[in-house]
Amino acid sequence: MTTRSPLRIEPTTPPDESPPMRPSDPLPALPPPKPDPATVPDPVISARSLCVWYGSSMALKNVDIDIPRHKITALIGPSGCGKSTLLRCFNRMNDLIPGARMEGTIKFEGIELADPSIDAVALRRRVGMVFQKPNPFPKSIYQNVAWGARINGYKGDMDELVEKSLRRAALWEEVRGKLHKSGLDLSGGQQQRLCIARTLAVEPEIILMDEPCSALDPIATAKVEDLMDELKEDYTIVIVTHNMQQARRTSDMTACLMLDEAAVQGGHRTGVIAEFSPTEKLFTNPSDPRTEAYITGRIG
Amino acid sequence: MSVVESDNYEPERRARRLAGPLFGAACLLATLTGVVVLSVVLGAVAAAALGHGSQHPWYAIGPNAWKLGRFLVSLTQKFSEDAGFRAGVYGSLWLLALTVLFAVPTGVGAAVFLEEFTPPGRLRRAIQMNIANLAGVPSIVYGILGLALFVRAFGFESFALGRSLWAGALTLALLVLPVIVLATQEALRSVPSSLRHAALALGASRWETVRDHVLPMAVPGILTGTILAVSRAIGETAPVLMVGAAGSIDWIPNGPGDRYTALPVEIYNYAKEPGVEFQSVAAGGILLLLVILLTMNSIAIVIRNKYRVPTR
Ligand SMILES: Nc1ncnc2c1ncn2[C@@H]1O[C@H](COP(=O)(O)OP(=O)(O)OP(=O)(O)O)[C@@H](O)[C@H]1O
Ligand SMILES: [Mg+2]
């Protein structure tokens, strides 16, 4: 990251600091300080004042984040601060949780994701997801990769797509001879790469990864990380991780989420974005004291 | 190796050590009750069937074995020598097939709707409670319902099905429906949600997810529940009597619109006969029914093992 200061967000600023404009007011001399459209040039996802509730408890408050195109964005923060929740907003997987609802705006290529009436099924092909626990289908390796493409109406050569996806997921060499064996016969790390291959086969624009390496050993982790590095040429990746080194190694931008102090006082657990900066800056020179405390291991 | 004694704990508690084996013995006794009673009943039935009254002991199968075969072939029951169950066996198999045809698609469909498409809430709870209650309604009540609804169509002659196989099968289908719904729901619930999430995250619709992943994985559970429910229904006497299975007919139904009789109904009729010979005939019918039911249960087990999806 070359330009530092324009990329910085100050999310700790309360959003309603500037009084609302009334029509009778003269034109203000300065544009409102937030949101700053120049934060990330050409973001692929852009969330503003995003709040998420589970039933009556607020899980995320006033999240502003821009996901840069063809980069890796890491989400870090202590357990329960809403990283997975934020990730699931991007492909509307929160719809599957009864009682979950969101407010605010999330724009993805001109689509308003917070609009309840959008077609979540169509969206999820474009915004793929890899889960924390490898969850291949109890079917053959071939079927695991081909199924998503088939139901989405893939018209090309399926064998070719399966091979291409498995190659991209760095799994082809290990499974080429046993494509018709069960996907559950693979090791955990292989299964996770199979899940990545399955996601790549539907050619999404964004890949959301929720702690994809937490069940893997360091060798498999390294493979997945190499893979992410290669994939970012063509894809935008958002990864949740508890591993600071991993965030630092792999990502271009990092968002550090924290529990809102005021909410904790009131007995709630509500997450806010403490800092969203280029990874290098966040880890070497964090501007938020909570972020600094978290990455140096003093809290969380 | 001696354990250091601590004052905080009682030194030794023999009662505690005895409790385990005592409880185990009690459970064994409970198990034996079922097994022993069942064996005695089966033995008595077999004795009655094969022993021809009290002339021969029940284990003297040899001279009586041919009678078992004749149960299947003879239609008329005027003389015990010719008494048979062919019409009942055919009727019961017809009932079985038609009941499965009506009850399985409806029951599985209802369960899929409730589990996969209805958000948890008041509506789902209300339907759920209804179904659970329906499963406990006595079978004779379904018989009365079937009589009014299917046999007579509340007096609308043109819709009445009469005492046909249709009416009998629809009544039995109603009887097993709640059980099938509950068994299917249970099977669907045991499919891990991570599988659904995996499919949905690829851009699959709910229907595609259910069709290709959830239902195949639930098949063993659905089949087991269904076969057990249906074999229960095939043994039912009261509702079939109610909707008009004939006590004694000497023809075999050729189609679902025909009149019929069912195996349990025939057994009941033979058992009512005063002649001593008919008692062994009735017992033979029970053996026949048991063979059919046990065959169905074994099929359930085989299918379940065959379809078992590896989950590792
Ligand atoms: N399905 C749910 N129903 C109700 N509340 C939920 C649900 N999922 C998450 N929450 C709540 O939302 C908050 C954020 O949860 P989330 O899973 O997003 O945290 P996280 O940052 O991913 O944590 P972790 O690092 O442990 O995975 C938590 O307080 C949690 O209790
Ligand atoms: Mg999480």
PDB file of N, CA and C in Angstrom, chain B residues 127-190:
ATOM      1  N   ILE B 127     -49.081 -26.612  13.567  1.00  0.00           N
ATOM      2  CA  ILE B 127     -49.208 -27.786  12.700  1.00  0.00           C
ATOM      3  C   ILE B 127     -48.535 -28.992  13.347  1.00  0.00           C
ATOM      4  N   GLN B 128     -47.354 -28.723  13.890  1.00  0.00           N
ATOM      5  CA  GLN B 128     -46.564 -29.772  14.522  1.00  0.00           C
ATOM      6  C   GLN B 128     -47.359 -30.455  15.635  1.00  0.00           C
ATOM      7  N   MET B 129     -48.016 -29.640  16.450  1.00  0.00           N
ATOM      8  CA  MET B 129     -48.743 -30.185  17.589  1.00  0.00           C
ATOM      9  C   MET B 129     -49.917 -31.017  17.090  1.00  0.00           C
ATOM     10  N   ASN B 130     -50.582 -30.530  16.049  1.00  0.00           N
ATOM     11  CA  ASN B 130     -51.683 -31.274  15.466  1.00  0.00           C
ATOM     12  C   ASN B 130     -51.260 -32.644  15.000  1.00  0.00           C
ATOM     13  N   ILE B 131     -50.130 -32.673  14.303  1.00  0.00           N
ATOM     14  CA  ILE B 131     -49.668 -33.945  13.740  1.00  0.00           C
ATOM     15  C   ILE B 131     -49.302 -34.911  14.853  1.00  0.00           C
ATOM     16  N   ALA B 132     -48.616 -34.392  15.874  1.00  0.00           N
ATOM     17  CA  ALA B 132     -48.238 -35.260  16.985  1.00  0.00           C
ATOM     18  C   ALA B 132     -49.478 -35.834  17.653  1.00  0.00           C
ATOM     19  N   ASN B 133     -50.537 -35.018  17.767  1.00  0.00           N
ATOM     20  CA  ASN B 133     -51.766 -35.518  18.372  1.00  0.00           C
ATOM     21  C   ASN B 133     -52.453 -36.545  17.492  1.00  0.00           C
ATOM     22  N   LEU B 134     -52.428 -36.295  16.172  1.00  0.00           N
ATOM     23  CA  LEU B 134     -53.071 -37.229  15.251  1.00  0.00           C
ATOM     24  C   LEU B 134     -52.431 -38.610  15.342  1.00  0.00           C
ATOM     25  N   ALA B 135     -51.116 -38.626  15.600  1.00  0.00           N
ATOM     26  CA  ALA B 135     -50.418 -39.907  15.682  1.00  0.00           C
ATOM     27  C   ALA B 135     -50.936 -40.727  16.847  1.00  0.00           C
ATOM     28  N   GLY B 136     -51.556 -40.073  17.829  1.00  0.00           N
ATOM     29  CA  GLY B 136     -52.030 -40.799  18.991  1.00  0.00           C
ATOM     30  C   GLY B 136     -53.516 -41.147  18.944  1.00  0.00           C
ATOM     31  N   VAL B 137     -54.199 -40.760  17.861  1.00  0.00           N
ATOM     32  CA  VAL B 137     -55.635 -41.036  17.775  1.00  0.00           C
ATOM     33  C   VAL B 137     -55.848 -42.534  17.546  1.00  0.00           C
ATOM     34  N   PRO B 138     -56.791 -43.166  18.284  1.00  0.00           N
ATOM     35  CA  PRO B 138     -57.008 -44.612  18.114  1.00  0.00           C
ATOM     36  C   PRO B 138     -57.434 -44.949  16.690  1.00  0.00           C
ATOM     37  N   SER B 139     -57.053 -46.142  16.243  1.00  0.00           N
ATOM     38  CA  SER B 139     -57.263 -46.477  14.835  1.00  0.00           C
ATOM     39  C   SER B 139     -58.749 -46.594  14.495  1.00  0.00           C
ATOM     40  N   ILE B 140     -59.565 -46.954  15.484  1.00  0.00           N
ATOM     41  CA  ILE B 140     -61.000 -47.102  15.182  1.00  0.00           C
ATOM     42  C   ILE B 140     -61.599 -45.764  14.760  1.00  0.00           C
ATOM     43  N   VAL B 141     -61.043 -44.670  15.313  1.00  0.00           N
ATOM     44  CA  VAL B 141     -61.530 -43.343  14.951  1.00  0.00           C
ATOM     45  C   VAL B 141     -61.261 -43.075  13.471  1.00  0.00           C
ATOM     46  N   TYR B 142     -60.083 -43.501  13.025  1.00  0.00           N
ATOM     47  CA  TYR B 142     -59.795 -43.356  11.593  1.00  0.00           C
ATOM     48  C   TYR B 142     -60.756 -44.206  10.778  1.00  0.00           C
ATOM     49  N   GLY B 143     -61.142 -45.367  11.336  1.00  0.00           N
ATOM     50  CA  GLY B 143     -62.107 -46.223  10.649  1.00  0.00           C
ATOM     51  C   GLY B 143     -63.427 -45.503  10.445  1.00  0.00           C
ATOM     52  N   ILE B 144     -63.899 -44.844  11.518  1.00  0.00           N
ATOM     53  CA  ILE B 144     -65.174 -44.124  11.415  1.00  0.00           C
ATOM     54  C   ILE B 144     -65.050 -42.979  10.409  1.00  0.00           C
ATOM     55  N   LEU B 145     -63.906 -42.275  10.485  1.00  0.00           N
ATOM     56  CA  LEU B 145     -63.668 -41.175   9.549  1.00  0.00           C
ATOM     57  C   LEU B 145     -63.679 -41.696   8.112  1.00  0.00           C
ATOM     58  N   GLY B 146     -62.985 -42.808   7.898  1.00  0.00           N
ATOM     59  CA  GLY B 146     -62.917 -43.381   6.553  1.00  0.00           C
ATOM     60  C   GLY B 146     -64.293 -43.790   6.064  1.00  0.00           C
ATOM     61  N   LEU B 147     -65.101 -44.334   6.983  1.00  0.00           N
ATOM     62  CA  LEU B 147     -66.451 -44.755   6.611  1.00  0.00           C
ATOM     63  C   LEU B 147     -67.259 -43.552   6.123  1.00  0.00           C
ATOM     64  N   ALA B 148     -67.205 -42.462   6.897  1.00  0.00           N
ATOM     65  CA  ALA B 148     -67.999 -41.286   6.538  1.00  0.00           C
ATOM     66  C   ALA B 148     -67.441 -40.607   5.293  1.00  0.00           C
ATOM     67  N   LEU B 149     -66.112 -40.509   5.233  1.00  0.00           N
ATOM     68  CA  LEU B 149     -65.484 -39.681   4.198  1.00  0.00           C
ATOM     69  C   LEU B 149     -65.344 -40.425   2.869  1.00  0.00           C
ATOM     70  N   PHE B 150     -64.808 -41.629   2.918  1.00  0.00           N
ATOM     71  CA  PHE B 150     -64.487 -42.312   1.664  1.00  0.00           C
ATOM     72  C   PHE B 150     -65.593 -43.266   1.225  1.00  0.00           C
ATOM     73  N   VAL B 151     -66.077 -44.079   2.171  1.00  0.00           N
ATOM     74  CA  VAL B 151     -67.075 -45.075   1.778  1.00  0.00           C
ATOM     75  C   VAL B 151     -68.381 -44.389   1.386  1.00  0.00           C
ATOM     76  N   ARG B 152     -68.794 -43.393   2.178  1.00  0.00           N
ATOM     77  CA  ARG B 152     -70.094 -42.776   1.921  1.00  0.00           C
ATOM     78  C   ARG B 152     -69.984 -41.369   1.365  1.00  0.00           C
ATOM     79  N   ALA B 153     -68.827 -40.747   1.453  1.00  0.00           N
ATOM     80  CA  ALA B 153     -68.637 -39.362   0.994  1.00  0.00           C
ATOM     81  C   ALA B 153     -69.714 -38.446   1.538  1.00  0.00           C
ATOM     82  N   PHE B 154     -70.056 -38.603   2.805  1.00  0.00           N
ATOM     83  CA  PHE B 154     -71.077 -37.808   3.486  1.00  0.00           C
ATOM     84  C   PHE B 154     -72.393 -37.826   2.730  1.00  0.00           C
ATOM     85  N   GLY B 155     -72.680 -38.929   2.079  1.00  0.00           N
ATOM     86  CA  GLY B 155     -73.962 -39.052   1.405  1.00  0.00           C
ATOM     87  C   GLY B 155     -73.969 -38.622  -0.052  1.00  0.00           C
ATOM     88  N   PHE B 156     -72.876 -38.053  -0.548  1.00  0.00           N
ATOM     89  CA  PHE B 156     -72.828 -37.691  -1.971  1.00  0.00           C
ATOM     90  C   PHE B 156     -72.500 -38.956  -2.762  1.00  0.00           C
ATOM     91  N   GLU B 157     -73.543 -39.568  -3.305  1.00  0.00           N
ATOM     92  CA  GLU B 157     -73.389 -40.878  -3.931  1.00  0.00           C
ATOM     93  C   GLU B 157     -72.296 -40.906  -4.983  1.00  0.00           C
ATOM     94  N   SER B 158     -72.226 -39.827  -5.765  1.00  0.00           N
ATOM     95  CA  SER B 158     -71.323 -39.890  -6.917  1.00  0.00           C
ATOM     96  C   SER B 158     -69.859 -39.868  -6.491  1.00  0.00           C
ATOM     97  N   PHE B 159     -69.586 -39.390  -5.277  1.00  0.00           N
ATOM     98  CA  PHE B 159     -68.191 -39.372  -4.833  1.00  0.00           C
ATOM     99  C   PHE B 159     -67.841 -40.574  -3.952  1.00  0.00           C
ATOM    100  N   ALA B 160     -68.869 -41.273  -3.480  1.00  0.00           N
ATOM    101  CA  ALA B 160     -68.623 -42.374  -2.547  1.00  0.00           C
ATOM    102  C   ALA B 160     -67.813 -43.471  -3.220  1.00  0.00           C
ATOM    103  N   LEU B 161     -66.844 -43.986  -2.495  1.00  0.00           N
ATOM    104  CA  LEU B 161     -65.993 -45.036  -3.049  1.00  0.00           C
ATOM    105  C   LEU B 161     -66.524 -46.420  -2.710  1.00  0.00           C
ATOM    106  N   GLY B 162     -67.525 -46.472  -1.845  1.00  0.00           N
ATOM    107  CA  GLY B 162     -68.072 -47.770  -1.460  1.00  0.00           C
ATOM    108  C   GLY B 162     -67.060 -48.581  -0.680  1.00  0.00           C
ATOM    109  N   ARG B 163     -67.323 -49.867  -0.584  1.00  0.00           N
ATOM    110  CA  ARG B 163     -66.421 -50.710   0.221  1.00  0.00           C
ATOM    111  C   ARG B 163     -65.300 -51.248  -0.647  1.00  0.00           C
ATOM    112  N   SER B 164     -64.647 -50.353  -1.328  1.00  0.00           N
ATOM    113  CA  SER B 164     -63.608 -50.781  -2.265  1.00  0.00           C
ATOM    114  C   SER B 164     -62.233 -50.683  -1.618  1.00  0.00           C
ATOM    115  N   LEU B 165     -61.243 -51.212  -2.350  1.00  0.00           N
ATOM    116  CA  LEU B 165     -59.860 -51.100  -1.884  1.00  0.00           C
ATOM    117  C   LEU B 165     -59.445 -49.644  -1.758  1.00  0.00           C
ATOM    118  N   TRP B 166     -59.950 -48.790  -2.655  1.00  0.00           N
ATOM    119  CA  TRP B 166     -59.630 -47.360  -2.564  1.00  0.00           C
ATOM    120  C   TRP B 166     -59.931 -46.845  -1.163  1.00  0.00           C
ATOM    121  N   ALA B 167     -61.176 -47.115  -0.722  1.00  0.00           N
ATOM    122  CA  ALA B 167     -61.607 -46.582   0.574  1.00  0.00           C
ATOM    123  C   ALA B 167     -60.746 -47.131   1.701  1.00  0.00           C
ATOM    124  N   GLY B 168     -60.455 -48.452   1.626  1.00  0.00           N
ATOM    125  CA  GLY B 168     -59.640 -49.058   2.679  1.00  0.00           C
ATOM    126  C   GLY B 168     -58.243 -48.473   2.713  1.00  0.00           C
ATOM    127  N   ALA B 169     -57.641 -48.316   1.529  1.00  0.00           N
ATOM    128  CA  ALA B 169     -56.264 -47.829   1.471  1.00  0.00           C
ATOM    129  C   ALA B 169     -56.189 -46.371   1.903  1.00  0.00           C
ATOM    130  N   LEU B 170     -57.174 -45.571   1.484  1.00  0.00           N
ATOM    131  CA  LEU B 170     -57.155 -44.154   1.887  1.00  0.00           C
ATOM    132  C   LEU B 170     -57.279 -44.037   3.399  1.00  0.00           C
ATOM    133  N   THR B 171     -58.119 -44.888   3.984  1.00  0.00           N
ATOM    134  CA  THR B 171     -58.276 -44.850   5.441  1.00  0.00           C
ATOM    135  C   THR B 171     -56.965 -45.215   6.133  1.00  0.00           C
ATOM    136  N   LEU B 172     -56.336 -46.277   5.663  1.00  0.00           N
ATOM    137  CA  LEU B 172     -55.062 -46.676   6.265  1.00  0.00           C
ATOM    138  C   LEU B 172     -53.990 -45.609   6.028  1.00  0.00           C
ATOM    139  N   ALA B 173     -54.052 -44.948   4.867  1.00  0.00           N
ATOM    140  CA  ALA B 173     -53.082 -43.893   4.578  1.00  0.00           C
ATOM    141  C   ALA B 173     -53.214 -42.761   5.593  1.00  0.00           C
ATOM    142  N   LEU B 174     -54.466 -42.394   5.891  1.00  0.00           N
ATOM    143  CA  LEU B 174     -54.681 -41.357   6.911  1.00  0.00           C
ATOM    144  C   LEU B 174     -54.097 -41.796   8.246  1.00  0.00           C
ATOM    145  N   LEU B 175     -54.268 -43.094   8.529  1.00  0.00           N
ATOM    146  CA  LEU B 175     -53.810 -43.630   9.806  1.00  0.00           C
ATOM    147  C   LEU B 175     -52.289 -43.519   9.944  1.00  0.00           C
ATOM    148  N   VAL B 176     -51.556 -43.813   8.865  1.00  0.00           N
ATOM    149  CA  VAL B 176     -50.097 -43.827   8.984  1.00  0.00           C
ATOM    150  C   VAL B 176     -49.468 -42.475   8.678  1.00  0.00           C
ATOM    151  N   LEU B 177     -50.244 -41.575   8.085  1.00  0.00           N
ATOM    152  CA  LEU B 177     -49.690 -40.285   7.669  1.00  0.00           C
ATOM    153  C   LEU B 177     -48.938 -39.555   8.784  1.00  0.00           C
ATOM    154  N   PRO B 178     -49.559 -39.360   9.952  1.00  0.00           N
ATOM    155  CA  PRO B 178     -48.824 -38.612  10.992  1.00  0.00           C
ATOM    156  C   PRO B 178     -47.527 -39.291  11.394  1.00  0.00           C
ATOM    157  N   VAL B 179     -47.540 -40.628  11.433  1.00  0.00           N
ATOM    158  CA  VAL B 179     -46.320 -41.335  11.822  1.00  0.00           C
ATOM    159  C   VAL B 179     -45.229 -41.122  10.779  1.00  0.00           C
ATOM    160  N   ILE B 180     -45.613 -41.155   9.507  1.00  0.00           N
ATOM    161  CA  ILE B 180     -44.628 -40.938   8.446  1.00  0.00           C
ATOM    162  C   ILE B 180     -44.090 -39.511   8.515  1.00  0.00           C
ATOM    163  N   VAL B 181     -44.987 -38.553   8.762  1.00  0.00           N
ATOM    164  CA  VAL B 181     -44.533 -37.160   8.855  1.00  0.00           C
ATOM    165  C   VAL B 181     -43.511 -37.018   9.983  1.00  0.00           C
ATOM    166  N   LEU B 182     -43.842 -37.584  11.136  1.00  0.00           N
ATOM    167  CA  LEU B 182     -42.938 -37.443  12.278  1.00  0.00           C
ATOM    168  C   LEU B 182     -41.598 -38.129  12.010  1.00  0.00           C
ATOM    169  N   ALA B 183     -41.641 -39.329  11.429  1.00  0.00           N
ATOM    170  CA  ALA B 183     -40.390 -40.050  11.156  1.00  0.00           C
ATOM    171  C   ALA B 183     -39.540 -39.289  10.142  1.00  0.00           C
ATOM    172  N   THR B 184     -40.196 -38.746   9.124  1.00  0.00           N
ATOM    173  CA  THR B 184     -39.449 -38.010   8.101  1.00  0.00           C
ATOM    174  C   THR B 184     -38.852 -36.735   8.680  1.00  0.00           C
ATOM    175  N   GLN B 185     -39.624 -36.059   9.521  1.00  0.00           N
ATOM    176  CA  GLN B 185     -39.085 -34.842  10.146  1.00  0.00           C
ATOM    177  C   GLN B 185     -37.838 -35.171  10.957  1.00  0.00           C
ATOM    178  N   GLU B 186     -37.934 -36.273  11.689  1.00  0.00           N
ATOM    179  CA  GLU B 186     -36.793 -36.690  12.505  1.00  0.00           C
ATOM    180  C   GLU B 186     -35.577 -36.944  11.613  1.00  0.00           C
ATOM    181  N   ALA B 187     -35.820 -37.627  10.490  1.00  0.00           N
ATOM    182  CA  ALA B 187     -34.720 -37.938   9.575  1.00  0.00           C
ATOM    183  C   ALA B 187     -34.139 -36.657   8.973  1.00  0.00           C
ATOM    184  N   LEU B 188     -34.995 -35.700   8.641  1.00  0.00           N
ATOM    185  CA  LEU B 188     -34.503 -34.455   8.044  1.00  0.00           C
ATOM    186  C   LEU B 188     -33.697 -33.664   9.064  1.00  0.00           C
ATOM    187  N   ARG B 189     -34.155 -33.729  10.317  1.00  0.00           N
ATOM    188  CA  ARG B 189     -33.460 -32.964  11.352  1.00  0.00           C
ATOM    189  C   ARG B 189     -32.061 -33.510  11.599  1.00  0.00           C
ATOM    190  N   SER B 190     -31.863 -34.790  11.324  1.00  0.00           N
ATOM    191  CA  SER B 190     -30.549 -35.368  11.586  1.00  0.00           C
ATOM    192  C   SER B 190     -29.550 -35.049  10.469  1.00  0.00           C
TER     193      SER B 190
END
